[in-house]
Coordinates of C-alpha atoms in Angstrom, one line a residue:
X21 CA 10.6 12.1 41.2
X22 CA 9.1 10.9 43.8
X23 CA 8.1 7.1 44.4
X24 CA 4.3 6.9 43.8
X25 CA 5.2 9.3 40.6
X26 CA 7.2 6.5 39.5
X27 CA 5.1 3.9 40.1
X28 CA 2.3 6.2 38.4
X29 CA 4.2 6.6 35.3
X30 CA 5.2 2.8 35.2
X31 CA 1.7 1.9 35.3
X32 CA 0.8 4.1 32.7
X33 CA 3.6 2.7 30.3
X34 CA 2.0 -0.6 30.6
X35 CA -1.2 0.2 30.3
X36 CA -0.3 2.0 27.6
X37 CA 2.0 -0.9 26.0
X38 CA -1.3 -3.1 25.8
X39 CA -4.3 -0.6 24.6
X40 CA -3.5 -1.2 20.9
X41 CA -6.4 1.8 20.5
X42 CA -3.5 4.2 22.2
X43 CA -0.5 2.5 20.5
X44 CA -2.3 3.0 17.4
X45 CA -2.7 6.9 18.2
X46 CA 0.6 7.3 19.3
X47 CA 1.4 5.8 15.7
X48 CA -0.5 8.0 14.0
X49 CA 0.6 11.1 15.7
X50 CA 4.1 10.0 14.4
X51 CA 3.0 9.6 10.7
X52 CA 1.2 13.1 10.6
X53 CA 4.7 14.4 12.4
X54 CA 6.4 12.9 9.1
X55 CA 7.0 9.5 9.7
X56 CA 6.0 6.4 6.8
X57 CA 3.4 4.2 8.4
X58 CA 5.2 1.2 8.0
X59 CA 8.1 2.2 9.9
X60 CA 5.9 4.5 12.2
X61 CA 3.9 0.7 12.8
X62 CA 7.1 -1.8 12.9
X63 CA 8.7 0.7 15.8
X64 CA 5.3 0.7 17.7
X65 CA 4.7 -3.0 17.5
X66 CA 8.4 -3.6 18.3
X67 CA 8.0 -1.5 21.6
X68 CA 4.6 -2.6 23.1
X69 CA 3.4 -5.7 24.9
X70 CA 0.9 -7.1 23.1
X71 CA 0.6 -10.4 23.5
X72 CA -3.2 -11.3 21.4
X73 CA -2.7 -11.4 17.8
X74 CA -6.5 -10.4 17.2
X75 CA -4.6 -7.1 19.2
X76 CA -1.4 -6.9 17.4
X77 CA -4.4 -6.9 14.3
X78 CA -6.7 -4.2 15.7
X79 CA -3.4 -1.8 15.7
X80 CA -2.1 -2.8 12.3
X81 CA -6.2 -1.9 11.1
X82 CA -6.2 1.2 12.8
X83 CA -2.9 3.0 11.4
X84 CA -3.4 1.6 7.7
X85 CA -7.0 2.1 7.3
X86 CA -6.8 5.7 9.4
X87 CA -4.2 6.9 7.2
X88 CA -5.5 5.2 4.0
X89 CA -8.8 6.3 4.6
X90 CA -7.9 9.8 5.8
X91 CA -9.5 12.4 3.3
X92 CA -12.8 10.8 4.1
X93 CA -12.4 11.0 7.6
X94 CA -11.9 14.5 7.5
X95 CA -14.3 15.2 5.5
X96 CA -16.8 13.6 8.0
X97 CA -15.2 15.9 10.2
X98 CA -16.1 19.1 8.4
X99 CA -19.4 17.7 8.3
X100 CA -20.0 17.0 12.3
X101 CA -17.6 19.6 13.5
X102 CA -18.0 23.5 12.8
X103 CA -14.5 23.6 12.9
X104 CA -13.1 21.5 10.1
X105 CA -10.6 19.1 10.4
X106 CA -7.7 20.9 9.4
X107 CA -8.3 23.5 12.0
X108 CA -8.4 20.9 14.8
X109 CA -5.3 20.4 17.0
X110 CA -3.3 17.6 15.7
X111 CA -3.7 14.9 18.2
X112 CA -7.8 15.2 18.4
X113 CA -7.7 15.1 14.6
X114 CA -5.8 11.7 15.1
X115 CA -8.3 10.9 17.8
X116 CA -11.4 11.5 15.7
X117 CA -9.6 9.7 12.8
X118 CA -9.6 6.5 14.9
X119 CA -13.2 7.0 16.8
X120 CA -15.1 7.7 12.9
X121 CA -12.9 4.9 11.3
X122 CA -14.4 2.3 14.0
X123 CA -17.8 3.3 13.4
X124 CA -17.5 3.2 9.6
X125 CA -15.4 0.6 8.4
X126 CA -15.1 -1.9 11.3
X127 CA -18.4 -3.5 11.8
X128 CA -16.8 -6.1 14.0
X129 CA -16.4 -3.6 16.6
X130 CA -19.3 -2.6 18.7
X131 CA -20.4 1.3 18.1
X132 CA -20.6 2.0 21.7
X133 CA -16.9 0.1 22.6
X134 CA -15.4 2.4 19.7
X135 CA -17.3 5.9 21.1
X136 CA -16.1 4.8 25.1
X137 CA -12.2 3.8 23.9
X138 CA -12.4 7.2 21.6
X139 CA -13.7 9.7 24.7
X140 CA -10.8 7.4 26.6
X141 CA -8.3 8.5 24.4
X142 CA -9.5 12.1 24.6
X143 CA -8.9 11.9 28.3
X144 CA -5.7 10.1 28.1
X145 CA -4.0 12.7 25.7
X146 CA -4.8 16.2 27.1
X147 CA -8.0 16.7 26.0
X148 CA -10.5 15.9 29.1
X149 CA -12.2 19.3 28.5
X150 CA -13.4 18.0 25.1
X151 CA -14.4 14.6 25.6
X152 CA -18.1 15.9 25.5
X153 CA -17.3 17.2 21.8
X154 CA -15.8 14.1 21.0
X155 CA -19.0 12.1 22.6
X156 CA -21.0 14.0 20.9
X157 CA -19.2 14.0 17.5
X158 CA -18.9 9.8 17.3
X159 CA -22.9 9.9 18.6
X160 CA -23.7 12.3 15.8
X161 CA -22.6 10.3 12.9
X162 CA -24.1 7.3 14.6
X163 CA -27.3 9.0 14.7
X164 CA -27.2 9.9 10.9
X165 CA -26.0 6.1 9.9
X166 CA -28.1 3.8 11.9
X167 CA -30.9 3.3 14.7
X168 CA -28.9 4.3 18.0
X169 CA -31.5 2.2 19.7
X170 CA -30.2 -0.5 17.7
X171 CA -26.2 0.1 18.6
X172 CA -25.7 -0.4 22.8
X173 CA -25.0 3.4 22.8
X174 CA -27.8 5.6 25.5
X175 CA -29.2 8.6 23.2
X176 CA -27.2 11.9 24.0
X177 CA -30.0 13.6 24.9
X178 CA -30.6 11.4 27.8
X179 CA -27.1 11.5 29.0
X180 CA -27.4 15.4 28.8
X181 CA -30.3 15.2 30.6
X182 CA -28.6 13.3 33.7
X183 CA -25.5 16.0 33.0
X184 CA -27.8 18.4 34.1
X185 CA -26.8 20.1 31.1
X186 CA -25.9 20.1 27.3
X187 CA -22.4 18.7 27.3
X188 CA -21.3 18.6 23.9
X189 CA -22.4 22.1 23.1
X190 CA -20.6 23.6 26.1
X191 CA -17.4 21.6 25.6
X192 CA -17.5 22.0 21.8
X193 CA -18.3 26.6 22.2
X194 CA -15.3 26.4 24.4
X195 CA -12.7 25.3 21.9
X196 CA -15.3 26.6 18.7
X197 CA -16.0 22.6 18.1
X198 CA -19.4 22.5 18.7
X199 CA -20.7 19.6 16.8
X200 CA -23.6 20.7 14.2
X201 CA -27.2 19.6 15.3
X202 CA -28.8 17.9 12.4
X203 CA -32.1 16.3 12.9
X204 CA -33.0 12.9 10.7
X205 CA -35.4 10.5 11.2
X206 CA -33.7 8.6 8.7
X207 CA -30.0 7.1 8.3
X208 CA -28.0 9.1 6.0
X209 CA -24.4 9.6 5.1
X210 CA -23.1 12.5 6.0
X211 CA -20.7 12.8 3.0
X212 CA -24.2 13.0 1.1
X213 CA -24.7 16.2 2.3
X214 CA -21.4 17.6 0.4
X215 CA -22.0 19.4 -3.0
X216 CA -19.2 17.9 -5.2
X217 CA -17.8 20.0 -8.1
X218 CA -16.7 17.4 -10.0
X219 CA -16.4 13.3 -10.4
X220 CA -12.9 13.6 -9.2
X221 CA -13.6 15.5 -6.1
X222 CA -17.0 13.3 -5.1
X223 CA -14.3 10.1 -5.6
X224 CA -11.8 11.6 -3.7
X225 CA -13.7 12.0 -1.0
X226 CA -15.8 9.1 -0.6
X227 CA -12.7 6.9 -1.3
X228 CA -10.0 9.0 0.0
X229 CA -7.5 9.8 -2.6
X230 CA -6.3 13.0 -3.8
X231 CA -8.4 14.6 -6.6
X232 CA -5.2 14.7 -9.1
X233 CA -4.8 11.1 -8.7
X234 CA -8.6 10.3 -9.5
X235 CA -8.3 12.3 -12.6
X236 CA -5.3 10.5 -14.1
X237 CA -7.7 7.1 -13.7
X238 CA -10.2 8.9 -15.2
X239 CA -8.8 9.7 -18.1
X240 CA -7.9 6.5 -18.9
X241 CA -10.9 4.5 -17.5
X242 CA -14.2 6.3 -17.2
X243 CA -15.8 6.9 -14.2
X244 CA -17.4 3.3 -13.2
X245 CA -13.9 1.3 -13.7
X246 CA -12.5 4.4 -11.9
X247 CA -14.6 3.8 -8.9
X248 CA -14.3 0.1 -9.0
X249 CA -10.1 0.6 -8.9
X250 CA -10.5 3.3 -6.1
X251 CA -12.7 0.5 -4.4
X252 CA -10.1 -2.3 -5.0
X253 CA -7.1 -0.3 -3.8
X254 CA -8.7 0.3 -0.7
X255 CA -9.0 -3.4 0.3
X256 CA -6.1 -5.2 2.6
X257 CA -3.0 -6.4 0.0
X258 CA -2.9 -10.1 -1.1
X259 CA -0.3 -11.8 0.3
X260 CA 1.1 -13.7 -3.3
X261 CA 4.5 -16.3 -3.0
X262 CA 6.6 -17.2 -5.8
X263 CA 7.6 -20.8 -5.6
X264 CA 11.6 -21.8 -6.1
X265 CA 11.2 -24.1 -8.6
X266 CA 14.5 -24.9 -8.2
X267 CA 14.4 -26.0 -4.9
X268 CA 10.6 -27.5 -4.5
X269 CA 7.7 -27.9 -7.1
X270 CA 4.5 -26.1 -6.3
X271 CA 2.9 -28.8 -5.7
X272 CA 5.0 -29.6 -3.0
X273 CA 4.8 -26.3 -1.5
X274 CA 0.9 -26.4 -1.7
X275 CA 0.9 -29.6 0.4
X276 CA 2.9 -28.0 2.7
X277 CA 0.8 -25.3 3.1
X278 CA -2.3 -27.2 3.0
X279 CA -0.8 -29.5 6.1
X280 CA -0.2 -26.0 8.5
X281 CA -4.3 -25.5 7.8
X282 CA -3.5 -23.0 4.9
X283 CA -5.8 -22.5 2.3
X284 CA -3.7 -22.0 -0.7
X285 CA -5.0 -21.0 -4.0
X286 CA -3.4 -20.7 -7.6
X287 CA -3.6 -18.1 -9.6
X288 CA -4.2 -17.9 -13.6
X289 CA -1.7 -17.7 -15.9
X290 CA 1.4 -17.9 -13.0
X291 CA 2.7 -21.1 -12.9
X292 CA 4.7 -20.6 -9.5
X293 CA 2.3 -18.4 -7.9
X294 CA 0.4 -19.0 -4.7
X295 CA -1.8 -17.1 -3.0
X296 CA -2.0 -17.1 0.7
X297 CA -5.0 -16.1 3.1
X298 CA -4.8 -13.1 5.0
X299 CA -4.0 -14.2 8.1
X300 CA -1.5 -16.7 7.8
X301 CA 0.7 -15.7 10.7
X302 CA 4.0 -15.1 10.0
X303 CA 5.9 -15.5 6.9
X304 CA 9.1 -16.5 8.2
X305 CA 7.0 -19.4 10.3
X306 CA 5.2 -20.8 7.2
X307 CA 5.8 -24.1 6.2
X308 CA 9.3 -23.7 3.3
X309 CA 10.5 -20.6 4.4
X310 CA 13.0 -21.4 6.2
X311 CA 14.2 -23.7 3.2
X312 CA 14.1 -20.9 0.4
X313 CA 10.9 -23.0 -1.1
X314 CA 9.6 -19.7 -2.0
X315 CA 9.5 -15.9 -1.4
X316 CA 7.0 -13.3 -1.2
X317 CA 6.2 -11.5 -4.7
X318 CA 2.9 -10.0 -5.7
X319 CA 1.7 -11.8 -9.2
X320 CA 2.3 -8.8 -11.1
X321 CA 5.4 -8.7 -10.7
X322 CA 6.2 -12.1 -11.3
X323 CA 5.2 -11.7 -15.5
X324 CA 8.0 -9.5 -15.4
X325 CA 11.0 -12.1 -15.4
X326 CA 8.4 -14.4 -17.7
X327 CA 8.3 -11.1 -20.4
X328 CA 12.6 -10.7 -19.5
X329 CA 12.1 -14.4 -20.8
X330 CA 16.2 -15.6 -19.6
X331 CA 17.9 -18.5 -20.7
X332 CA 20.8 -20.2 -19.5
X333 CA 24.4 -18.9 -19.5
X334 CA 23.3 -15.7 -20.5
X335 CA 24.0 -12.7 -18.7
X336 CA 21.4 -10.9 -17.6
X337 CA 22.0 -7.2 -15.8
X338 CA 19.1 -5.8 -13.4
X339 CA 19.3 -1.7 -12.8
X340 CA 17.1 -1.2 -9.9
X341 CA 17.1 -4.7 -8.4
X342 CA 16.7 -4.3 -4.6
X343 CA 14.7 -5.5 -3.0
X344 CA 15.2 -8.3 -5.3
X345 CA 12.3 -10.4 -5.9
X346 CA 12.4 -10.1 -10.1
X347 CA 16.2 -10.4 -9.8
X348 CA 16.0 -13.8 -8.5
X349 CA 12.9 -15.0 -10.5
X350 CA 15.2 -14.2 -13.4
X351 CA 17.9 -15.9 -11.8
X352 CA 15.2 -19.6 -11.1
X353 CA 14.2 -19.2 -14.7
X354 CA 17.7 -19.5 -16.1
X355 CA 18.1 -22.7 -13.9
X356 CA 20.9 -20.4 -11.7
X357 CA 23.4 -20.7 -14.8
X358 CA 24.7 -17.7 -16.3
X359 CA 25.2 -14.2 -14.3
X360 CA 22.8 -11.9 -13.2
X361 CA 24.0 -8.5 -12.4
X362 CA 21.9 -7.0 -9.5
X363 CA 22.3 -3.3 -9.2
X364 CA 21.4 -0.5 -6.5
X365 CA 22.8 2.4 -5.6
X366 CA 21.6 1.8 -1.6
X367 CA 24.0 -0.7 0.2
X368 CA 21.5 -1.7 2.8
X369 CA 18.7 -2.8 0.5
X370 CA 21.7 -5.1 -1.4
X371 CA 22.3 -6.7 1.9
X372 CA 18.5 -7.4 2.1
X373 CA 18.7 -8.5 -1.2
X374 CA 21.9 -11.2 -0.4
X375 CA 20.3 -12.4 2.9
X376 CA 17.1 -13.2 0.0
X377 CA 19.6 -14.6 -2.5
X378 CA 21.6 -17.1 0.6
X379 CA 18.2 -18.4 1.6
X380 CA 16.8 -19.3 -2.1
X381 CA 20.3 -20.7 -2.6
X382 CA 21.1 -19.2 -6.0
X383 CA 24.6 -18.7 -6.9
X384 CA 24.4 -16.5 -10.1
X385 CA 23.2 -13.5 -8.7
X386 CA 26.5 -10.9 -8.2
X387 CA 25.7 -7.6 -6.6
X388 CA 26.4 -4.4 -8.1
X389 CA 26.3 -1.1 -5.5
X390 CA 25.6 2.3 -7.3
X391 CA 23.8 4.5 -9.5
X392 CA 22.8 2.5 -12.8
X393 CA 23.0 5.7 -14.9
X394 CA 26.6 5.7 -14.4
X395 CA 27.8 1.8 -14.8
X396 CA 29.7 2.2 -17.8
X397 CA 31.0 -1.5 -17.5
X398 CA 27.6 -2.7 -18.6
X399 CA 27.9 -1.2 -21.8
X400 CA 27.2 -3.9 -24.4
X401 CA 27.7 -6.5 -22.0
X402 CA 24.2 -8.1 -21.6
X403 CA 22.0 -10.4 -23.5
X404 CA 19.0 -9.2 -21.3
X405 CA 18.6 -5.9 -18.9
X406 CA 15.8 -5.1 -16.7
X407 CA 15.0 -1.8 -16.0
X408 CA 12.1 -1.9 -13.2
X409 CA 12.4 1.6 -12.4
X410 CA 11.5 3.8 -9.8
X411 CA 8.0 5.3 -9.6
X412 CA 4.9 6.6 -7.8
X413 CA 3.6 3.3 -6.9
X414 CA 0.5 3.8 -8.0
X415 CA -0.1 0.5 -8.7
X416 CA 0.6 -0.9 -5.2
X417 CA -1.5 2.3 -3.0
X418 CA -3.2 -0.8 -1.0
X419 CA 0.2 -1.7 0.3
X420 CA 1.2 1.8 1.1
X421 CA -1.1 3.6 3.0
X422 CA 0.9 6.8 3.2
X423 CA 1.8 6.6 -0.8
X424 CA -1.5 8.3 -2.1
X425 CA -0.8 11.1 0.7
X426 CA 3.0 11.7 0.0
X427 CA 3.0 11.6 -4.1
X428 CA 2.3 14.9 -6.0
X429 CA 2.6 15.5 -9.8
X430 CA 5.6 17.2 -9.0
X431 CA 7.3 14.3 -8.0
X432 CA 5.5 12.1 -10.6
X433 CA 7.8 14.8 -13.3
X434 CA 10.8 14.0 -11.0
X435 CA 10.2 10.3 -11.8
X436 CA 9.6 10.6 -15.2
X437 CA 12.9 12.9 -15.6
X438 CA 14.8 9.5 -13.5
X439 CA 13.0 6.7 -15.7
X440 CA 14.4 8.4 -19.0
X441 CA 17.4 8.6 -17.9
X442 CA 17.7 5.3 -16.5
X443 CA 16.3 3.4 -19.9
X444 CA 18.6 5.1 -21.9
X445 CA 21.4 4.1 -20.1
X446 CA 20.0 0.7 -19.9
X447 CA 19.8 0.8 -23.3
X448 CA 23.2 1.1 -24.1
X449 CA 24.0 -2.1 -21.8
X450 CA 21.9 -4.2 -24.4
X451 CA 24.2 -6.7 -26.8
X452 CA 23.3 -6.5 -30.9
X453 CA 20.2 -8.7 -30.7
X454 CA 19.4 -7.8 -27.0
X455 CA 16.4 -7.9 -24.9
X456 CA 15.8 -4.7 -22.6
X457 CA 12.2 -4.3 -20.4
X458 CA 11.0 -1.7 -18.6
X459 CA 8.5 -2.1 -16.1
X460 CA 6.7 -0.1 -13.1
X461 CA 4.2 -0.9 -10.2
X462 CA 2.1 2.3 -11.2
X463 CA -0.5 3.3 -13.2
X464 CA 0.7 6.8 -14.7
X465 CA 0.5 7.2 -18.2
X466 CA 3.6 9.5 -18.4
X467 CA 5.7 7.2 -16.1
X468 CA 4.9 4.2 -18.4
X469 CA 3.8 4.8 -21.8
X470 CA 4.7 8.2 -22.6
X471 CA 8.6 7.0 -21.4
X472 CA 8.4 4.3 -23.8
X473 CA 7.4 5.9 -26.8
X474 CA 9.4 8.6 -25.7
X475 CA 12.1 6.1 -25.7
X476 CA 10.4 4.8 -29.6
X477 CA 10.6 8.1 -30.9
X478 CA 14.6 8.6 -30.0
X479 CA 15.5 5.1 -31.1
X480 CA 14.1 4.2 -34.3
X481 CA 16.0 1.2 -34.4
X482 CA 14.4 -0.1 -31.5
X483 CA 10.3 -1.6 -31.4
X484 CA 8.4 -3.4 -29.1
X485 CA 8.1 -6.7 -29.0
X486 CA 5.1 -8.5 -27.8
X487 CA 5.4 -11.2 -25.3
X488 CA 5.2 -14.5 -26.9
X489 CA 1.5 -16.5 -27.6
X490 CA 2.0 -19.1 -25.1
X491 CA 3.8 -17.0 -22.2
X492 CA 2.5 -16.1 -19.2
X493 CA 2.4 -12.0 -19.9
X494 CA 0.3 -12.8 -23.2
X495 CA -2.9 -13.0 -21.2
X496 CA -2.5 -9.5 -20.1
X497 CA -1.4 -7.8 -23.4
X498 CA -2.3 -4.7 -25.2
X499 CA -3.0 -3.6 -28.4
X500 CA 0.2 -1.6 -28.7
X501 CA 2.1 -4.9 -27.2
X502 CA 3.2 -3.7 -23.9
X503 CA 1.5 -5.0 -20.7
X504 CA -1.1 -3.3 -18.4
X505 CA -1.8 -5.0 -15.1
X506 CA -5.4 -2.9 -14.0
X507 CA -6.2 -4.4 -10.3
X508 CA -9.6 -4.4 -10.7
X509 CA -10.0 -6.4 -13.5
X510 CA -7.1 -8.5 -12.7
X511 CA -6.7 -9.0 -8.6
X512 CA -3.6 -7.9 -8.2
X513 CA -0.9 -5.2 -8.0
X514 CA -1.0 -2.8 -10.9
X515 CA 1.8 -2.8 -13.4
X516 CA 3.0 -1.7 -16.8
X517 CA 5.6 -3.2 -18.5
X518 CA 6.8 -3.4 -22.2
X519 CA 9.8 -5.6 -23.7
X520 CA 11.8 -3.6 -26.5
X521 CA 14.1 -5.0 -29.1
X522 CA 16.6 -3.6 -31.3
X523 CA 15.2 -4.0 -35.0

């Protein structure tokens, strides 16, 4: 290679390392190639330059909310596009993806900046014959959802005029993308245009889940609540702390907080919750992290270790404990006297785990490394045993982007086949007189209560036992006396979770 040509191409990798629009692209062309989109993200943030946080935010935006949001954006393609989306090449799908997400859901960003960075994109990633069909495309939808005189952006027809020609019907017939012409003299969603065949389907679309998924809410809820948790899961996560009482009050960590020019708020029926703003910076930056004041853990979870309930000198055993937020709440709550037995069969995420358990300074916690339905040296050993099992997640999909996109019922049965398994071992770990939970971060009747009474049904001599009047969990509840966390109605992750007791 020649000298300019390496000068060229160094160029272009710094460019490139600062247009968070193209790092975000080259992020999603890595998740639709198989990647999560957290660890597509973290290796993409690692390897640019970008020095503006509001930058470093824009990318994070555009690979969550492009792969949350992705049925809907397709579907505005099949709308716009005469191909449809699935039929586009890979990287302009990713392309559009971006372009329609800007004009949709980021009303901080000007309509004409996101149609000129989109056709940029085009240009930059092999696809300079179609940036008419992409122009054209973005211009379309803004023409069916607001004034265009209104939004910086000259009218197509105009441009084409100037062209000498019509652009995006040329570029689009070349490639069989020609963008549909649809005349409106008002604004209009496109997605109203659609002809739904069911409630499931006309949520799925509009808030981009997969119609299997909307159905198991809509059993359970009805189709209002439904819509209002599709709505909620579909908002950026909370960012929720659990306070080490042992180490600081909450009071003091609230000053703390309050002195860095974070706005801290409590939340109900938590006692060592926080809640943080959204853009607090970085965690390990914040005011007590440094000192193990406190550690990251969604409010849901925390009325786990308060429905566990531990007391001191017990000893408590935790089968799925990495990454290990519940194992050490369980651990503060017994005042870090007794044991607590933290189990995983995944060496790496028990190293996360101790690096947790060093910085809280707990001493009680021992770690445990393999596959809890074969731990026979548990049997009848503990006074307490958590069993927060693996699941779909369906509970935390606002903190998973990719989650929605990469569970099936398949692998919900899968699950269901581990959970059983796992409580029944876990079961057998219990002392006479015993308390065993089981909890999960989704919101899948057959990964929750169908296990339990499953469970019920094969152990007569076990019952549930509801959470005590003045606890924490009580506020959350059911009839049957397990817990449902539903995050619409409560603001934060969803859970189940039930507390069982040999009679």
């Amino acid at each position: 290679m020649n000298q300019p040509a390496i000068l060229r191409k160094v160029f272009l990798t710094i460019v490139v390392s600062q247009n968070p629009r193209q790092l975000a692209f080259l992020a999603l062309r890595s998740v639709h190639r198989g990647a999560f989109a957290d660890v597509a993200l973290d290796k993409t943030l690692r390897q640019a330059t970008l020095t503006s946080l509001l930058d470093r935010r824009l990318l994070t935006e555009l690979v969550y909310g492009s792969v949350r949001r992705q049925r809907t954006l397709d579907a505005l393609i099949d709308q716009l596009a005469k191909k449809p989306a699935q039929q586009q090449p890979a990287d302009l799908r990713a392309i559009l993806h971006l372009g329609l997400y800007q004009l949709r859901y980021l009303n901080q960003i000007p309509a004409s900046a996101a149609v000129n960075t989109t056709v940029d994109l085009a240009k930059q990633n092999g696809f300079s014959g179609l940036t008419g069909f992409v122009n054209g495309l973005l211009r379309q939808y803004i023409r069916l959802t607001e004034d265009s005189r209104e939004s910086g952006i000259r009218s197509p027809e105009s441009e084409e005029r100037e062209a000498g020609g019509n652009a995006v019907d040329s570029a689009g017939e070349a490639a069989g993308n020609n963008v549909k012409q649809t005349v409106v003299s008002h604004t209009i969603d496109p997605l109203s245009f659609i002809l739904y065949p069911s409630p499931a389907d006309r949520l799925g679309v509009l808030h981009s889940y997969p119609d299997w998924m909307v159905k198991v809410w809509l059993e359970q809820l009805g189709l209002e609540a439904t819509e209002q948790l599709c709505q909620w899961m579909n908002q950026p996560p909370h960012i929720d702390i659990r306070v080490n009482t042992l180490r600081a009050s909450v009071e003091t960590v609230e000053e703390a907080m309050q002195g860095a020019g974070i706005a801290v708020s409590r939340v109900a029926h938590l006692p060592a919750a926080l809640r943080l703003p959204n853009a607090s910076g970085s965690i390990q930056q914040l005011p007590g992290f440094a000192e193990g004041w406190w550690i990251v853990q969604d409010s849901s979870a925390q009325l786990v270790g308060y429905l566990l309930d531990p007391q001191p000198k017990e000893v408590v055993v935790d089968a799925c404990a990495a990454p290990g937020g519940k194992t050490m709440h369980i651990a503060e709550l017994m005042h870090d006297r007794g044991t607590v037995w933290a189990c995983d069969r995944a060496a790496s995420r028990l190293k996360k785990l101790q690096q947790n358990v060093d910085r809280l300074g707990l001493h009680s916690i021992q770690l445990c490394e393999g596959d809890s339905r074969n731990l026979p040296q548990f049997i009848g050993q503990g006074d307490r045993v958590l069993v927060d099992a693996p699941c779909s997640g369906l509970g935390t999909l606002h903190r998973h982007a990719d989650a929605r996109w990469r569970q099936t019922p398949e692998t919900v049965q899968q699950l269901t086949q581990l959970q059983a398994e796992l409580l029944e071992q876990a079961a057998l770990w219990v002392k006479p007189d015993g308390i065993l939970v089981y909890a999960t971060c989704t919101l899948h009747p057959a990964e929750n209560e169908a296990i339990v009474q499953g469970f019920l049904q094969r152990h007569t001599d076990w019952a549930i036992e509801p959470p005590q009047a003045n606890s924490p969990p009580a506020a959350f509840a059911t009839d049957e006396g397990w817990l449902k966390v539903w995050s619409h109605q409560h603001d934060m992750d969803g859970f189940f979770m039930a507390r069982l007791k040999k009679r």
